[in-house]
């Protein structure tokens, strides 16, 4: 069965620092999609970044970037110059044909940015 | 565009009661889904739909029913509420499947006493 593991239940960093959230997954497929979603205290879940497994280049969105290591089945999220508004739960998610393109979610990492 | 709307935002039920959580989207998305979120467990898929008239079960479908008579609406029915169904429920929609960006509603916090 495909699984997604986020090993850090909670992290905290000072404002303006860089932080990396880890995510590992288990699959036997070669083609799949990975996501990071953010859930701030308002509860509204939004997409942060998306990566297609067949693309070797790591996805970036402004201060957010990923380190996609396909062989290691690792998909970490790096947040540069962290801001107070980055305080949120961050969820890693995975989908492939094997899961009928339904999302499989990690348990989440609670990130706190301290002023 | 309103995006994905959910009602109600909060609900308290007694064991055995039934209710319907409403979900609507105005983005003409084919794919809609219902999740429950419990502490320390991430999101778990309850039911999903790939288009009007088509629904399927997710990871935790027991105790819930869905229907999709229109592209816009995807209600979730709790048949006989149990305390184990106390959770936060999210509806999401996307163009075609989990491959696409999911747009989430604001969630419904449900407590079953």
Short mmCIF file of C-alpha atoms in Angstrom, two decimals:
data_model
loop_
_atom_site.label_atom_id
_atom_site.label_comp_id
_atom_site.label_asym_id
_atom_site.label_seq_id
_atom_site.Cartn_x
_atom_site.Cartn_y
_atom_site.Cartn_z
CA UNK A 1 0.00 0.00 0.00
CA UNK A 2 1.15 3.50 -0.73
CA UNK A 3 1.96 5.59 2.32
CA UNK A 4 3.10 9.11 3.06
CA UNK A 5 5.14 9.82 6.20
CA UNK A 6 5.83 13.18 7.79
CA UNK A 7 8.22 12.49 10.63
CA UNK A 8 8.12 15.93 12.27
CA UNK A 9 4.85 16.49 14.15
CA UNK A 10 5.84 20.04 15.11
CA UNK A 11 8.59 22.54 14.31
CA UNK A 12 9.27 26.12 15.27
CA UNK A 13 11.73 28.66 13.86
CA UNK A 14 12.40 32.35 14.18
CA UNK A 15 11.00 34.75 11.63
CA UNK A 16 13.31 35.20 8.57
CA UNK A 17 14.99 31.82 9.10
CA UNK A 18 14.88 28.97 6.63
CA UNK A 19 13.05 25.78 7.56
CA UNK A 20 12.77 22.39 5.88
CA UNK A 21 9.83 20.03 6.37
CA UNK A 22 10.39 16.39 5.53
CA UNK A 23 8.15 13.95 3.68
CA UNK A 24 8.81 10.42 2.53
CA UNK A 25 6.53 8.16 0.56
CA UNK A 26 6.35 4.57 -0.49
CA UNK A 27 5.33 3.47 -3.98
CA UNK A 28 6.34 1.02 -6.67
CA UNK A 29 5.16 3.33 -9.43
CA UNK A 30 7.42 5.38 -11.66
CA UNK A 31 4.97 8.13 -12.51
CA UNK A 32 3.16 10.02 -9.77
CA UNK A 33 2.44 13.47 -8.36
CA UNK A 34 3.44 15.04 -5.06
CA UNK A 35 1.99 18.04 -3.29
CA UNK A 36 2.43 20.26 -0.28
CA UNK A 37 -0.73 21.83 1.10
CA UNK A 38 -0.89 24.48 3.83
CA UNK A 39 -3.64 24.77 6.44
CA UNK A 40 -3.39 28.01 8.47
CA UNK A 41 -5.31 28.50 11.73
CA UNK A 42 -8.29 29.64 9.62
CA UNK A 43 -8.55 25.99 8.49
CA UNK A 44 -8.64 26.94 4.79
CA UNK A 45 -6.44 24.43 2.98
CA UNK A 46 -4.49 25.76 0.01
CA UNK A 47 -1.93 24.31 -2.39
CA UNK A 48 1.66 25.40 -1.79
CA UNK A 49 3.54 23.47 -4.45
CA UNK A 50 3.15 20.56 -6.89
CA UNK A 51 5.75 18.22 -8.35
CA UNK A 52 5.39 15.72 -11.17
CA UNK A 53 7.69 12.72 -10.69
CA UNK A 54 8.82 12.60 -14.30
CA UNK A 55 10.19 16.15 -14.03
CA UNK A 56 13.70 16.13 -12.61
CA UNK A 57 13.71 19.85 -11.89
CA UNK A 58 12.59 20.76 -8.39
CA UNK A 59 9.43 22.87 -8.25
CA UNK A 60 9.60 26.37 -6.77
CA UNK A 61 6.99 28.96 -5.85
CA UNK A 62 8.47 32.20 -4.58
CA UNK A 63 9.91 31.44 -1.10
CA UNK A 64 8.81 27.80 -1.27
CA UNK A 65 10.87 25.11 -2.95
CA UNK A 66 11.11 21.36 -2.82
CA UNK A 67 13.97 18.90 -2.75
CA UNK A 68 12.64 15.93 -4.72
CA UNK A 69 14.83 12.85 -4.38
CA UNK A 70 13.09 10.18 -6.45
CA UNK A 71 15.45 7.32 -5.64
CA UNK A 72 15.16 8.02 -1.92
CA UNK A 73 11.40 8.64 -2.20
CA UNK A 74 11.80 11.92 -0.41
CA UNK A 75 9.97 15.20 -1.01
CA UNK A 76 10.98 17.92 1.45
CA UNK A 77 9.65 21.47 1.50
CA UNK A 78 11.98 24.39 2.10
CA UNK A 79 10.58 27.73 3.22
CA UNK A 80 13.06 30.59 2.89
CA UNK A 81 12.84 33.90 4.76
CA UNK A 82 9.99 32.55 6.86
CA UNK A 83 7.18 34.93 7.76
CA UNK A 84 4.62 34.96 10.57
CA UNK A 85 1.95 34.14 8.00
CA UNK A 86 3.69 30.84 7.28
CA UNK A 87 2.49 29.53 10.65
CA UNK A 88 0.24 26.60 9.69
CA UNK A 89 -0.12 22.86 9.38
CA UNK A 90 1.66 21.55 6.31
CA UNK A 91 0.49 18.37 4.65
CA UNK A 92 2.38 16.28 2.13
CA UNK A 93 0.21 14.34 -0.34
CA UNK A 94 0.76 11.79 -3.09
CA UNK A 95 -1.28 10.42 -5.97
CA UNK A 96 -0.77 7.93 -8.78
CA UNK A 97 -2.65 5.54 -11.00
CA UNK A 98 -2.23 2.87 -8.32
CA UNK A 99 -4.37 4.94 -5.94
CA UNK A 100 -6.83 5.64 -8.75
CA UNK A 101 -5.56 9.21 -8.62
CA UNK A 102 -6.98 9.75 -5.15
CA UNK A 103 -4.77 11.69 -2.78
CA UNK A 104 -2.95 9.93 0.03
CA UNK A 105 -2.04 12.30 2.85
CA UNK A 106 0.63 12.50 5.47
CA UNK A 107 -0.28 13.26 9.09
CA UNK A 108 0.98 16.83 8.83
CA UNK A 109 3.65 19.02 10.42
CA UNK A 110 2.66 21.96 12.60
CA UNK A 111 5.00 24.85 11.81
CA UNK A 112 5.22 27.81 14.15
CA UNK A 113 7.06 30.96 13.11
CA UNK A 114 8.18 32.96 16.13
CA UNK A 115 8.59 36.76 15.99
CA UNK B 1 -16.46 33.06 -7.95
CA UNK B 2 -17.38 31.78 -4.50
CA UNK B 3 -15.12 28.72 -4.96
CA UNK B 4 -16.13 25.81 -2.71
CA UNK B 5 -18.79 26.50 -0.11
CA UNK B 6 -19.80 24.28 2.77
CA UNK B 7 -22.67 24.52 5.21
CA UNK B 8 -23.00 24.44 8.14
CA UNK B 9 -19.70 25.58 9.69
CA UNK B 10 -20.52 23.95 13.03
CA UNK B 11 -22.98 21.26 14.03
CA UNK B 12 -23.76 19.31 17.19
CA UNK B 13 -25.74 16.08 16.86
CA UNK B 14 -26.97 13.45 19.23
CA UNK B 15 -26.10 9.82 18.65
CA UNK B 16 -28.49 8.31 16.11
CA UNK B 17 -29.50 11.55 14.45
CA UNK B 18 -29.01 12.04 10.73
CA UNK B 19 -27.93 15.11 8.83
CA UNK B 20 -26.59 16.33 5.51
CA UNK B 21 -23.47 18.40 5.03
CA UNK B 22 -23.79 20.58 1.97
CA UNK B 23 -21.01 21.28 -0.53
CA UNK B 24 -21.18 23.35 -3.69
CA UNK B 25 -18.63 24.65 -6.19
CA UNK B 26 -18.98 27.16 -9.00
CA UNK B 27 -15.80 26.35 -10.94
CA UNK B 28 -17.34 23.68 -13.19
CA UNK B 29 -15.05 21.06 -11.68
CA UNK B 30 -15.72 17.43 -12.50
CA UNK B 31 -14.00 15.98 -9.42
CA UNK B 32 -15.36 16.46 -5.93
CA UNK B 33 -14.45 14.73 -2.70
CA UNK B 34 -15.20 14.58 1.01
CA UNK B 35 -12.52 14.19 3.68
CA UNK B 36 -12.53 13.96 7.41
CA UNK B 37 -9.68 15.40 9.43
CA UNK B 38 -8.83 14.00 12.84
CA UNK B 39 -5.91 15.07 15.04
CA UNK B 40 -2.64 13.36 14.12
CA UNK B 41 -4.16 11.52 11.15
CA UNK B 42 -4.11 13.95 8.25
CA UNK B 43 -7.03 13.79 5.84
CA UNK B 44 -8.90 10.60 5.07
CA UNK B 45 -11.04 10.26 1.98
CA UNK B 46 -14.68 9.36 2.62
CA UNK B 47 -16.28 9.46 -0.83
CA UNK B 48 -15.48 11.04 -4.14
CA UNK B 49 -17.10 11.76 -7.50
CA UNK B 50 -15.56 12.12 -10.94
CA UNK B 51 -18.68 13.67 -12.45
CA UNK B 52 -22.43 14.04 -12.14
CA UNK B 53 -24.05 10.69 -11.50
CA UNK B 54 -20.77 8.96 -10.58
CA UNK B 55 -19.63 8.38 -7.01
CA UNK B 56 -17.21 5.97 -5.35
CA UNK B 57 -16.00 5.05 -1.91
CA UNK B 58 -12.80 6.27 -0.37
CA UNK B 59 -10.83 4.99 2.58
CA UNK B 60 -13.48 5.47 5.30
CA UNK B 61 -16.97 5.33 3.71
CA UNK B 62 -18.90 3.48 6.43
CA UNK B 63 -21.75 5.50 7.93
CA UNK B 64 -21.79 8.05 5.09
CA UNK B 65 -23.70 8.37 1.82
CA UNK B 66 -23.22 10.70 -1.10
CA UNK B 67 -24.93 11.55 -4.36
CA UNK B 68 -23.99 13.82 -7.28
CA UNK B 69 -27.04 14.85 -9.25
CA UNK B 70 -25.42 18.02 -10.59
CA UNK B 71 -21.86 19.12 -11.36
CA UNK B 72 -22.09 21.82 -8.69
CA UNK B 73 -23.37 19.96 -5.63
CA UNK B 74 -22.00 17.04 -3.63
CA UNK B 75 -23.83 16.54 -0.32
CA UNK B 76 -22.60 14.16 2.37
CA UNK B 77 -25.22 12.37 4.46
CA UNK B 78 -24.63 10.92 7.89
CA UNK B 79 -27.18 8.16 8.25
CA UNK B 80 -27.10 7.56 12.02
CA UNK B 81 -24.50 9.70 13.75
CA UNK B 82 -22.02 8.07 16.13
CA UNK B 83 -19.46 9.68 18.47
CA UNK B 84 -16.71 8.22 16.23
CA UNK B 85 -17.90 10.59 13.50
CA UNK B 86 -16.91 13.63 15.56
CA UNK B 87 -14.44 15.33 13.25
CA UNK B 88 -13.82 18.23 10.91
CA UNK B 89 -15.19 17.57 7.43
CA UNK B 90 -13.79 19.12 4.26
CA UNK B 91 -15.20 19.16 0.79
CA UNK B 92 -12.80 19.70 -2.12
CA UNK B 93 -13.06 20.02 -5.87
CA UNK B 94 -10.66 19.94 -8.82
CA UNK B 95 -10.74 19.76 -12.58
CA UNK B 96 -10.49 15.99 -13.02
CA UNK B 97 -8.85 14.10 -10.13
CA UNK B 98 -6.30 14.17 -7.34
CA UNK B 99 -3.67 15.07 -9.93
CA UNK B 100 -5.04 18.59 -10.17
CA UNK B 101 -4.97 21.38 -7.61
CA UNK B 102 -7.61 20.73 -4.96
CA UNK B 103 -9.79 23.66 -3.88
CA UNK B 104 -11.12 23.18 -0.39
CA UNK B 105 -14.17 24.46 1.40
CA UNK B 106 -13.84 26.08 4.85
CA UNK B 107 -14.79 22.88 6.67
CA UNK B 108 -17.57 21.76 9.03
CA UNK B 109 -16.79 20.98 12.64
CA UNK B 110 -19.15 18.19 13.70
CA UNK B 111 -19.60 17.00 17.27
CA UNK B 112 -21.66 13.91 18.01
CA UNK B 113 -22.70 13.51 21.64
#
